[in-house]
XYZ file of C-alpha atoms in Angstrom:
615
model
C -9.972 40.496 44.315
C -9.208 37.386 46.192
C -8.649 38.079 49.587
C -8.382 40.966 52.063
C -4.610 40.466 52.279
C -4.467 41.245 48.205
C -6.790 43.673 48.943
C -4.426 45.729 51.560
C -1.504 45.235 49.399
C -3.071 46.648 46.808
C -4.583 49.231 48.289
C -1.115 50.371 50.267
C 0.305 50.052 46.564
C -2.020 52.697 45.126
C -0.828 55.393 47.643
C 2.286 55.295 46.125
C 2.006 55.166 42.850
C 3.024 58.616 41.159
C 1.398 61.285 39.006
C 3.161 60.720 36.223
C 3.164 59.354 32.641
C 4.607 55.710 32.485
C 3.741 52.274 31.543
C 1.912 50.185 33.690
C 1.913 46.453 34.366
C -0.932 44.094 35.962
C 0.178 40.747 37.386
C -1.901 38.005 38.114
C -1.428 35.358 41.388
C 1.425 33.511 39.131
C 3.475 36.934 38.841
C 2.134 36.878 35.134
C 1.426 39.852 33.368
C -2.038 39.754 32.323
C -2.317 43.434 30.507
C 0.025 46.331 29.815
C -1.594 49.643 29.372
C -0.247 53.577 29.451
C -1.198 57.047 30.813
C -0.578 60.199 31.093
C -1.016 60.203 34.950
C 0.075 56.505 36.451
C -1.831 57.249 40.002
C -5.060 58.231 37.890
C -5.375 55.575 35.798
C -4.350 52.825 37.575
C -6.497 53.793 40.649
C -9.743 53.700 37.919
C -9.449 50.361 38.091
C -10.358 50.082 41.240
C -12.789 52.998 41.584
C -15.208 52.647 38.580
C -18.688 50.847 39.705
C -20.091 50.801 36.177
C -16.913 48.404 34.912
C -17.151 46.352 31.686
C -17.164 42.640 31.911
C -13.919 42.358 30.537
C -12.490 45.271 32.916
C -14.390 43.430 35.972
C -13.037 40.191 34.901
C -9.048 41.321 34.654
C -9.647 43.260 38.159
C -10.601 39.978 39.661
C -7.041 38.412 38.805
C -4.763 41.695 39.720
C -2.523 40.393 42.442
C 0.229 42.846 42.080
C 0.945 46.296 39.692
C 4.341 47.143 38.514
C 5.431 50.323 36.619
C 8.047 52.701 34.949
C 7.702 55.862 34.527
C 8.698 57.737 31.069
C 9.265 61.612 30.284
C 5.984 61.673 28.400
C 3.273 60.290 26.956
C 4.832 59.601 23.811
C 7.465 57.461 25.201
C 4.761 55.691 27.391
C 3.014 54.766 24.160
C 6.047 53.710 22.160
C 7.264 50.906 25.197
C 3.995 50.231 25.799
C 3.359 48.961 21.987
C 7.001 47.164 22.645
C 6.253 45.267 25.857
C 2.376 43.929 24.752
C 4.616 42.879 21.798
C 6.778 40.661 23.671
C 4.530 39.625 26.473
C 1.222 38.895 24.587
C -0.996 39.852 27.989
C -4.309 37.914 28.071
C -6.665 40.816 28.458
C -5.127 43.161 25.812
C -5.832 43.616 22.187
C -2.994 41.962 20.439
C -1.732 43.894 16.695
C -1.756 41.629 14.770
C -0.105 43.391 11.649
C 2.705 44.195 13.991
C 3.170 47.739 12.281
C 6.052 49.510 13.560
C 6.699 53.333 14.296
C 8.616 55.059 11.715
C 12.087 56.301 12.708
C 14.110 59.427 10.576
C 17.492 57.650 9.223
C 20.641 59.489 8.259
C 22.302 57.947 5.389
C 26.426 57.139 5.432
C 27.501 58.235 2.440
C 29.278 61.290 0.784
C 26.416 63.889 1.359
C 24.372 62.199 3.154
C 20.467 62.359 3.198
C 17.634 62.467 5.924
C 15.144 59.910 5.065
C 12.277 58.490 6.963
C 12.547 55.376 7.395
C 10.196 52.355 8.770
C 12.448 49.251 9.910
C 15.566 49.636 11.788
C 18.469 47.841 9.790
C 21.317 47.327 12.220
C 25.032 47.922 11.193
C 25.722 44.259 10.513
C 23.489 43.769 7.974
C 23.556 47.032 6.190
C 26.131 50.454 6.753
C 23.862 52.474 4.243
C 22.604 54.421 7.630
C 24.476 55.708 10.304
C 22.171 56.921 12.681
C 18.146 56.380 13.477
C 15.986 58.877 15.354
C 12.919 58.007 16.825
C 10.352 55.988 16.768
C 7.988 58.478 15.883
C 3.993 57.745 16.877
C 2.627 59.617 14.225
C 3.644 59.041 10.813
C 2.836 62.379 10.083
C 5.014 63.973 12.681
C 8.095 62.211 10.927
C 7.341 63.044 7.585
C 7.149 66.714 8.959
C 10.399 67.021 10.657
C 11.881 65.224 7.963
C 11.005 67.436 5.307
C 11.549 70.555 7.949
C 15.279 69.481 8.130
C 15.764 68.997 4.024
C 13.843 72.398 3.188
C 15.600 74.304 5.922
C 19.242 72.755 6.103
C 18.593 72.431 2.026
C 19.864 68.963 2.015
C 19.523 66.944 -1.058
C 16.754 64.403 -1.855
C 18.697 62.745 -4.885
C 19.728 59.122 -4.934
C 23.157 59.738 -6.848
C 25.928 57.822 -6.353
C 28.371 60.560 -4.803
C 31.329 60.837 -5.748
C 29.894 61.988 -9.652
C 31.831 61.120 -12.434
C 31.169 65.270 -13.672
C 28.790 67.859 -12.196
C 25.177 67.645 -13.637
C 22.170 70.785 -14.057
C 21.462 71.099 -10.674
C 17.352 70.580 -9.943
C 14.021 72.450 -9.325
C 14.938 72.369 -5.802
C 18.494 73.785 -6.047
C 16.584 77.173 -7.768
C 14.200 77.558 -5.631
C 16.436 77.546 -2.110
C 15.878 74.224 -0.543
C 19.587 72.435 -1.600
C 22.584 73.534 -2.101
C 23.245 71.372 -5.309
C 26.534 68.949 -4.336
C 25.844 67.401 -7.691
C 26.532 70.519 -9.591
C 29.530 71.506 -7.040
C 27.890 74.441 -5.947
C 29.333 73.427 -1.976
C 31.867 71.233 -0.726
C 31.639 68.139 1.040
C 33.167 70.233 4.004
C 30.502 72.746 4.108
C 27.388 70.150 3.215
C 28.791 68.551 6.883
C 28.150 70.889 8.856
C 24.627 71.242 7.722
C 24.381 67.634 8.108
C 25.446 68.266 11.329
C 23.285 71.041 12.547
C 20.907 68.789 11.166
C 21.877 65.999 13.596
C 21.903 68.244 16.420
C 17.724 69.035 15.906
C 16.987 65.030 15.750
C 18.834 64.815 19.145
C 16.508 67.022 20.670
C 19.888 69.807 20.679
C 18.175 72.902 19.499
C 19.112 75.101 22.023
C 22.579 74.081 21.625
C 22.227 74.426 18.049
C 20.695 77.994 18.262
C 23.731 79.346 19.985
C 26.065 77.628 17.548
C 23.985 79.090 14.750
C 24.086 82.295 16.824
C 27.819 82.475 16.971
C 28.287 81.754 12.739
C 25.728 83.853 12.185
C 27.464 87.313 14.196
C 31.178 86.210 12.478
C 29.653 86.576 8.712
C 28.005 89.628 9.584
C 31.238 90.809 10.820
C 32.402 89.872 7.651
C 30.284 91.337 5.840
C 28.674 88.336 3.899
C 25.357 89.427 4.616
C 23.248 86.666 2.336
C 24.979 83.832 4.761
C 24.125 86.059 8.161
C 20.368 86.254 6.736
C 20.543 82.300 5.868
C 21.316 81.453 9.372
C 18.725 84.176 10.618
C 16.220 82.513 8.826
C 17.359 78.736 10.859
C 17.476 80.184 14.201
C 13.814 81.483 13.819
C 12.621 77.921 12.209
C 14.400 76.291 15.044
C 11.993 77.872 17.564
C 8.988 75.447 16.279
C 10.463 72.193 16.400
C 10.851 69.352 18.922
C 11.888 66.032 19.402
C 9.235 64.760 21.200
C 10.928 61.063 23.194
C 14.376 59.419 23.643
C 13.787 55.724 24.583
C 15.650 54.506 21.043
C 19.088 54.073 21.575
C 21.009 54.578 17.662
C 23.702 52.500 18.518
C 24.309 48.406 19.114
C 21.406 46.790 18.951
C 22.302 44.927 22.356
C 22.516 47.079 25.447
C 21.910 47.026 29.021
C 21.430 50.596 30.444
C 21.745 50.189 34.257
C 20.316 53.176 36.860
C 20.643 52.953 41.068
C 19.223 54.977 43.689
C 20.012 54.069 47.476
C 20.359 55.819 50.961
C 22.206 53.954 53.865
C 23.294 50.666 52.788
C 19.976 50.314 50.742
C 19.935 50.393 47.155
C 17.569 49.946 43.660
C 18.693 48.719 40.535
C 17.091 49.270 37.499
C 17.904 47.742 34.190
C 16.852 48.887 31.201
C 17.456 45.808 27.999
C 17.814 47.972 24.727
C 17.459 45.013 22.036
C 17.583 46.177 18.133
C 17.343 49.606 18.825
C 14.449 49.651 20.857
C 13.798 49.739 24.581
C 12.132 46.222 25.244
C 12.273 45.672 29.263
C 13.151 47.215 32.503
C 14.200 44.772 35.624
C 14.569 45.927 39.074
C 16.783 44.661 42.084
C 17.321 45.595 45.408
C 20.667 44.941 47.131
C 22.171 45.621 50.770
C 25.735 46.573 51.883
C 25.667 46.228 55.594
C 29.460 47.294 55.819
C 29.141 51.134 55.345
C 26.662 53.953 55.655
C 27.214 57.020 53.364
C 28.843 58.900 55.586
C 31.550 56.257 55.188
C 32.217 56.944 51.466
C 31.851 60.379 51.811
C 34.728 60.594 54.005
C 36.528 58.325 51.661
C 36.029 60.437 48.765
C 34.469 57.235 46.679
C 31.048 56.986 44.725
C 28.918 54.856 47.296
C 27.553 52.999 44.595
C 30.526 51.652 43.347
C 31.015 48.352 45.498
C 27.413 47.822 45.038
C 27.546 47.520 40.867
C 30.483 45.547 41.076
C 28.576 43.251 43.160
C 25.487 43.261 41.068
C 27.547 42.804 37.999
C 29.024 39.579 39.408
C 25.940 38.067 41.032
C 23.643 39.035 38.106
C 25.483 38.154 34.783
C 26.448 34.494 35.746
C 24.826 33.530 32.331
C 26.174 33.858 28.826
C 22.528 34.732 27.207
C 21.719 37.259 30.165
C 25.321 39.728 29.275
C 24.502 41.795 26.543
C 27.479 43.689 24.024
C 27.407 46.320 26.110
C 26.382 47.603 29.336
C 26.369 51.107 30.310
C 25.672 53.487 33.484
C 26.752 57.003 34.552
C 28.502 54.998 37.730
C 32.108 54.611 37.442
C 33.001 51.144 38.964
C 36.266 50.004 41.008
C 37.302 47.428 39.152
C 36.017 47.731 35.280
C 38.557 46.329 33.619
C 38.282 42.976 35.647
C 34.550 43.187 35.208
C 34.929 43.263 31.545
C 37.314 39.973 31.565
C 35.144 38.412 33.601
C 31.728 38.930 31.480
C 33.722 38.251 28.200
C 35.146 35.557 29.668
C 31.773 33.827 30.611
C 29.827 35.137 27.308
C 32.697 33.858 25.113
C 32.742 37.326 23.695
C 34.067 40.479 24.075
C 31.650 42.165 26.158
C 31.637 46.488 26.699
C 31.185 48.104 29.796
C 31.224 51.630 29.670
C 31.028 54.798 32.206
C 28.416 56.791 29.469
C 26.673 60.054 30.107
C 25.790 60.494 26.359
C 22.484 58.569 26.129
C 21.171 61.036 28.488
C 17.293 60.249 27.861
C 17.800 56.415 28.937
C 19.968 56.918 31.904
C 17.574 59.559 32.823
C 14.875 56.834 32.591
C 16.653 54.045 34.493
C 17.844 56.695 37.562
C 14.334 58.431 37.433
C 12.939 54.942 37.904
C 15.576 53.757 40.988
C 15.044 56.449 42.986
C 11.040 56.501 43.064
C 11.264 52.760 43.002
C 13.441 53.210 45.913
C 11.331 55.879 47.351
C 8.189 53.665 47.101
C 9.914 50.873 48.739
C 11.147 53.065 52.015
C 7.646 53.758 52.251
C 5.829 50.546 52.224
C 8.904 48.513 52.656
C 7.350 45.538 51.361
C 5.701 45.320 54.949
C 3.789 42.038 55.227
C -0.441 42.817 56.167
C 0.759 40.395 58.928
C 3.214 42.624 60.705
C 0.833 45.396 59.915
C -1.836 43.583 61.800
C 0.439 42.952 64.756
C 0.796 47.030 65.293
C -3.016 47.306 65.403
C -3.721 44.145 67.570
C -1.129 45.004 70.279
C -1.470 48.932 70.192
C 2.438 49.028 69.262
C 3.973 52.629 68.086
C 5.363 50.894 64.555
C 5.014 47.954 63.149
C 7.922 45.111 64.120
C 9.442 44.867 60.773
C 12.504 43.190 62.782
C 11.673 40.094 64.510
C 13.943 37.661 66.576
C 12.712 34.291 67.056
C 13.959 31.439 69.581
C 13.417 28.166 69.554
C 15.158 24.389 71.307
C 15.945 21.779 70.438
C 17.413 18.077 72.182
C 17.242 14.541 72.350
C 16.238 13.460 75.899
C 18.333 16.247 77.174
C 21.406 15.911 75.388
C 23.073 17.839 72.759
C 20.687 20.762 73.921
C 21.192 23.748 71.629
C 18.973 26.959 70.844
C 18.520 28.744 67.447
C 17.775 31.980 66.547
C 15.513 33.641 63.253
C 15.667 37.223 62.288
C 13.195 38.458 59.998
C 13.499 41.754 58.288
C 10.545 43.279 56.413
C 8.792 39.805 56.637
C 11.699 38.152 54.901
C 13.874 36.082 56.395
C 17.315 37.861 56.917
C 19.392 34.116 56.943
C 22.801 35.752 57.797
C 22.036 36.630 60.846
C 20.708 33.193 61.985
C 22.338 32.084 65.558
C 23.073 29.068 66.951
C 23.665 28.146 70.556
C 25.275 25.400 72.391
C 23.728 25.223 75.570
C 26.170 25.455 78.382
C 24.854 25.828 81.811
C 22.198 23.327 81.968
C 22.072 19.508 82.119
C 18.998 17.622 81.364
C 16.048 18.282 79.731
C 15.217 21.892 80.699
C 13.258 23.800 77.971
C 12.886 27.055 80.262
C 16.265 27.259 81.781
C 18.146 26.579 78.112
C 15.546 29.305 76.843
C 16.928 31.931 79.432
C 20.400 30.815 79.046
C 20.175 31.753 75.157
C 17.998 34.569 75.352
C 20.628 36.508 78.052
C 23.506 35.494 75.757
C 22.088 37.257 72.288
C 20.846 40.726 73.743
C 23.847 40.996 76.688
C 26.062 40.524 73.243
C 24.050 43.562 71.922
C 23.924 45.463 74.921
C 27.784 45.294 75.392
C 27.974 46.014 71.256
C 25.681 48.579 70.962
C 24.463 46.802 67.968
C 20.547 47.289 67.162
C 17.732 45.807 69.322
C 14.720 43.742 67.150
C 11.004 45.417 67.524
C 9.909 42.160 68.639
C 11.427 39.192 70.611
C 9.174 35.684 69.663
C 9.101 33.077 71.592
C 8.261 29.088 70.924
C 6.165 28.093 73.620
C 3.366 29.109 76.653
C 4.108 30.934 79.630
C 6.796 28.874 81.277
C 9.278 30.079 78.119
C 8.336 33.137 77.913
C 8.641 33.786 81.537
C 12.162 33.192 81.558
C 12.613 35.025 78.881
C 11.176 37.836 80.390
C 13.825 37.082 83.343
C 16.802 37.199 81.206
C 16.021 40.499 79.872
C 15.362 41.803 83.432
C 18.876 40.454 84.654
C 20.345 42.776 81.588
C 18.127 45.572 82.680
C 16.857 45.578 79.249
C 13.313 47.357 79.551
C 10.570 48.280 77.151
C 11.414 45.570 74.847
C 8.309 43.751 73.167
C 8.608 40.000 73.600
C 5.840 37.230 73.145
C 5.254 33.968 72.669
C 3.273 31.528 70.403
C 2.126 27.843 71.796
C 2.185 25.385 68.944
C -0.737 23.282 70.937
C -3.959 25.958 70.259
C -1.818 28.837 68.742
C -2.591 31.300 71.653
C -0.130 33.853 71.811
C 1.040 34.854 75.571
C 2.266 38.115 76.267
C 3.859 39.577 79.575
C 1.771 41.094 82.031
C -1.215 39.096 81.011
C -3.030 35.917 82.653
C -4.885 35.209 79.475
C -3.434 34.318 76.145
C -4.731 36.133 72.690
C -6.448 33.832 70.403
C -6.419 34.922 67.023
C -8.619 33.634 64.325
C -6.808 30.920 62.131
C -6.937 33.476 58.240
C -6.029 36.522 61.040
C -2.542 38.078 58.760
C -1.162 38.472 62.398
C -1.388 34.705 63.516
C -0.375 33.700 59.780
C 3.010 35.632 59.966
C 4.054 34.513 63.496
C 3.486 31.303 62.318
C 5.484 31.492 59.749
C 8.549 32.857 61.654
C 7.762 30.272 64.163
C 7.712 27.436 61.827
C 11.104 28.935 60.372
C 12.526 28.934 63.639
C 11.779 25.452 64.132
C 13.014 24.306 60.986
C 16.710 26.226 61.390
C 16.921 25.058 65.005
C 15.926 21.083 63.905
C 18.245 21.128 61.168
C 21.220 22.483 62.900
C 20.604 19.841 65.606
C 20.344 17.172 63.383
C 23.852 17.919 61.633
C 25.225 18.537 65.359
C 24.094 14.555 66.022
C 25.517 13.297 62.820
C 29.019 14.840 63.427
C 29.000 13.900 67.320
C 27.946 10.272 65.968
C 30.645 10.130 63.589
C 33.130 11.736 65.706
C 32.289 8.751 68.070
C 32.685 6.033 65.674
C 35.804 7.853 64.209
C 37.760 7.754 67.401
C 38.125 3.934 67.299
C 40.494 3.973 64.252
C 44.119 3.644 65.304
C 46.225 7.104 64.921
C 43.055 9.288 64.453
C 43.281 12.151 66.746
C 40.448 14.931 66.910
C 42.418 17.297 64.195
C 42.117 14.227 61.794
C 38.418 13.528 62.327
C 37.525 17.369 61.736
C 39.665 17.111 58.614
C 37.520 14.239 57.447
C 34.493 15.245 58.604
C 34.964 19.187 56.333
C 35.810 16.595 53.559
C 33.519 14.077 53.232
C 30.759 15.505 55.056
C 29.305 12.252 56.816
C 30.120 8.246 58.259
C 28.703 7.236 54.721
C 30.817 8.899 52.077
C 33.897 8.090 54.412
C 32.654 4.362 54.759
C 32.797 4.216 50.511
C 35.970 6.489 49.644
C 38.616 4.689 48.124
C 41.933 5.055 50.003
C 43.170 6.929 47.332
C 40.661 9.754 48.469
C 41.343 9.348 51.886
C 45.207 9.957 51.282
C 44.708 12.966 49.181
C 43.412 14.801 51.984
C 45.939 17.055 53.857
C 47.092 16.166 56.723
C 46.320 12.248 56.621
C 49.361 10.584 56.352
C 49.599 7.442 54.666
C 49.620 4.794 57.510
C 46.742 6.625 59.377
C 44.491 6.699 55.486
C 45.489 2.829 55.362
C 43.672 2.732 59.295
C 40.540 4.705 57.844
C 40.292 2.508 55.307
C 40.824 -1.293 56.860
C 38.507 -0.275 59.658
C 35.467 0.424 56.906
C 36.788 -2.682 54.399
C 37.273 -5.286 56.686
């Protein structure tokens, strides 16, 4: 492993991994995948990677590049082993064995035709380019295990193997088969279409793992021709219901519909929510994506008194922000969420894939959905535990003996030009990611001149007596750009709001020493310390947002300046110009035309604009 900060990640990774079959995924430092592999128990095997002394050279080699470890879990091992032939497939990871035949796992096909057979079959052929099948179960791992359940279903729902092109012209001898009890001879007419149906049917119902469902059905027939005395039927449908106990349908990651489908799972508590997608492409389940999204406006509570689905307004914001491209919106996209607005949804993705474009509220494909919800919630699960928490605000807990780690951070910073145009900004980190929405800006007010500490205080007393009088949530750490001086008035502005046990420090760009209150000597961390890395970063952040800000602040108050010399310009006009063109340059080469377009600028004061710049 690289580094001691991979090494913590991955190590905090590994706790949470669960006991459960899946697939899993290792990623090297360029968030490739660099091999694909399955178990039985995720947490087992992936942890053997990192256990085993006696390693092969290749095994020691791939460890070396594992920078991160993704997964998704499946309802067995079969499934595990059917998406995990799939995805080394598609990705081609550097440290697996590649197929190179590319053999695929045999599926059982129903045909669509007047008596219809069970066949096994070993490509899927999709309804476009041929309507001979109407259904595919599977894949199956094991040849073997198809051929038996395909030959289970023919003997015992006495289906016929025949190739005849139904409807026959007359009836024919019926066959070997027919005489010894394993089909009911449609060739000869010995049972109508109706009748053959329903074993087709029942048939139908086994392959889609329904046996239960299909014993009590069986049950039910089998009671009413007793009652009726047509014993040799009862004893027929005895006979099923006892086969029916030693079969199963072992996986349900194939999907026998369009061969284009997005399958889309969420799990989320409290304005925090997982998205899983699962990409069904010719049948087969060939990717999962996840996504985490935020909706700051409500808690549950909220849409529990409203009577509404909480996840609701979070699809329909994931369905806009993630299908902006044609060749990412499948034919169809389904979930077990009902959305607000799915009608304008569907527009809206036809519109932009230039086809029509399915989005359906689907509980049917139960196995899948299962999957992609299974897979949200311990996704999200994993997530509330770790939250994606830096090593460097880790670090800072241990260093400064604090009672959690800061995972919200507030950063200050100033910013002037020989004392004018002073102005403060303001950073919020969440998690160790920068949370840009809440990013502040203030225009210092009650100092003149250049004075860093005072303009500090002033905008340090204006964010957290906002909160105070709000209510609104406090960060777990207050940062500071500079030594002492700032922080000390810092310090006082929280002390005039009788704000106490806040944690506040500060980080001086000159040696990097971090002053805290209470404390004559500053901590010096080492320069690869996680800790000194991350308050860096949010420093350098802050410095960048407060810079920036400034710099636009100069450019408008400089072409405000020159603005107000043009004849009939007031200070609604020059904000109107300013929104539209942005700065002195594009106004200095807009053609009048441009300038008269804009609302509000009559035609005399555009003809100013424009002879002040042209002549």
């Amino acid at each position: 492993m690289a580094n001691q900060q991979t090494k913590s990640y991955i190590a905090e990774k590994l706790k949470h991994i669960p006991d459960k079959s899946g697939v899993y995924f290792m990623k090297n430092s360029k968030d490739e995948i660099i091999y694909i592999g399955k178990a039985k128990s995720l947490k087992k095997r992936v942890s053997s990677y990192f256990t085993k002394t006696n390693k092969d050279a290749k095994t020691t080699a791939l460890v070396e590049h594992i920078r991160d470890i993704e997964y998704i879990l499946t309802e067995n091992e079969v499934e595990a082993l059917i998406f995990e032939a799939e995805m080394i497939r598609k990705h081609k990871p550097h440290y697996n064995i590649l197929l190179k035949d590319q053999k695929s796992f045999p599926f059982i096909a129903v045909t669509n035709e007047h008596f219809p057979r069970v066949i096994k079959a070993r490509n899927v052929i999709t309804k476009d380019r041929d309507s001979r099948y109407k259904k595919y179960y599977g894949p199956y791992v094991a040849a073997e295990k198809a051929d038996n359940i395909t030959k289970f279903i023919i003997d015992n729902f006495k289906l016929r193997r025949c190739k005849y092109d139904f409807p026959l012209k007359k009836p024919i001898r019926p066959c070997l088969y027919y005489h010894i009890g394993k089909c009911t001879a449609p060739c000869a007419n010995k049972i109508s279409e109706e009748e053959y149906d329903k074993d087709v049917e029942a048939a139908i119902m086994v392959l889609e793992g329904n046996v239960d469902q299909l014993t009590q059905k069986l049950t039910t027939e089998m009671k009413e021709y007793a009652e009726k005395l047509e014993f040799e039927k009862a004893k027929d449908l005895r006979d099923k219901i006892d086969l029916l106990k030693y079969i199963t349908v072992e996986q349900s990651i194939y999907v026998p519909d369009d061969d284009d489908i997005d399958i889309i799972g969420a799990y989320g508590e409290n304005g925090f929510y997982t998205i899983v997608i699962l990409s069904v492409k010719g049948g087969k389940l060939i990717d999962r994506k996840t996504f985490s999204m935020q909706d700051n406006n409500k808690d549950d509570d909220s849409y529990l008194e409203e009577g509404r689905s909480k996840y609701s307004d979070v699809l329909n914001a994931f369905f806009i922000q993630y299908y902006t491209h044609s060749e990412l919106i499948p034919s169809l996209i389904s979930t077990d969420i009902k959305l607000n607005d799915v009608d304008i949804i569907k527009n809206y993705l036809s519109t932009i894939a230039s086809r029509n474009v399915e989005v359906k509220f689907d509980k049917k494909k139960i196995g899948l959905m299962k999957i992609a919800n299974e897979n949200a919630r311990h996704l999200f699960r994993e997530k509330s535990l770790i939250r994606e928490i830096p090593p460097g605000i880790t670090r800072l807990k241990e260093i400064f003996k604090l009672k959690k780690p800061p995972t919200i951070i507030e950063s200050f910073d100033i910013a002037h030009i020989q004392g004018s145009h002073t102005m403060a900004g303001m950073v919020r980190f969440v998690n160790g990611v920068s949370d840009n929405k809440n990013y502040r800006i203030f225009n210092i007010k009650t100092v003149e001149g250049i004075d860093d500490f005072a303009s500090m205080k002033e905008a340090v007393y204006r964010r957290y007596k906002r909160l105070k009088e709000e209510n609104l949530t406090f960060p777990d750490l207050i940062l500071i750009d500079g030594g002492r001086g700032q922080l000390n008035s810092a310090i006082e502005a929280l002390k005039e709001l009788d704000i106490k046990g806040q944690i506040i420090m500060s980080l001086a760009k000159r040696f990097e020493e971090i002053y805290l209150p209470n404390r004559e000597e500053p901590v010096q961390l080492k320069d690869n310390d996680p800790a000194r890395l991350f308050l860096q970063k949010v420093r350098d952040e802050t410095h960048r947002w407060v810079n920036t800000s400034h710099g636009k602040k100069r450019s408008r108050e400089m072409l405000k300046s020159e603005l107000e010399n043009i004849k009939g310009l007031g200070s609604k006009g020059i904000e109107k110009l300013y929104s539209h063109f942005i700065n002195i340059e594009n106004i200095k080469n807009a053609s009048f035309e441009s300038i008269r377009n804009i609302p509000g600028i009559s035609y005399k004061v555009a003809n100013n604009i424009y002879d002040y710049f042209h002549k």
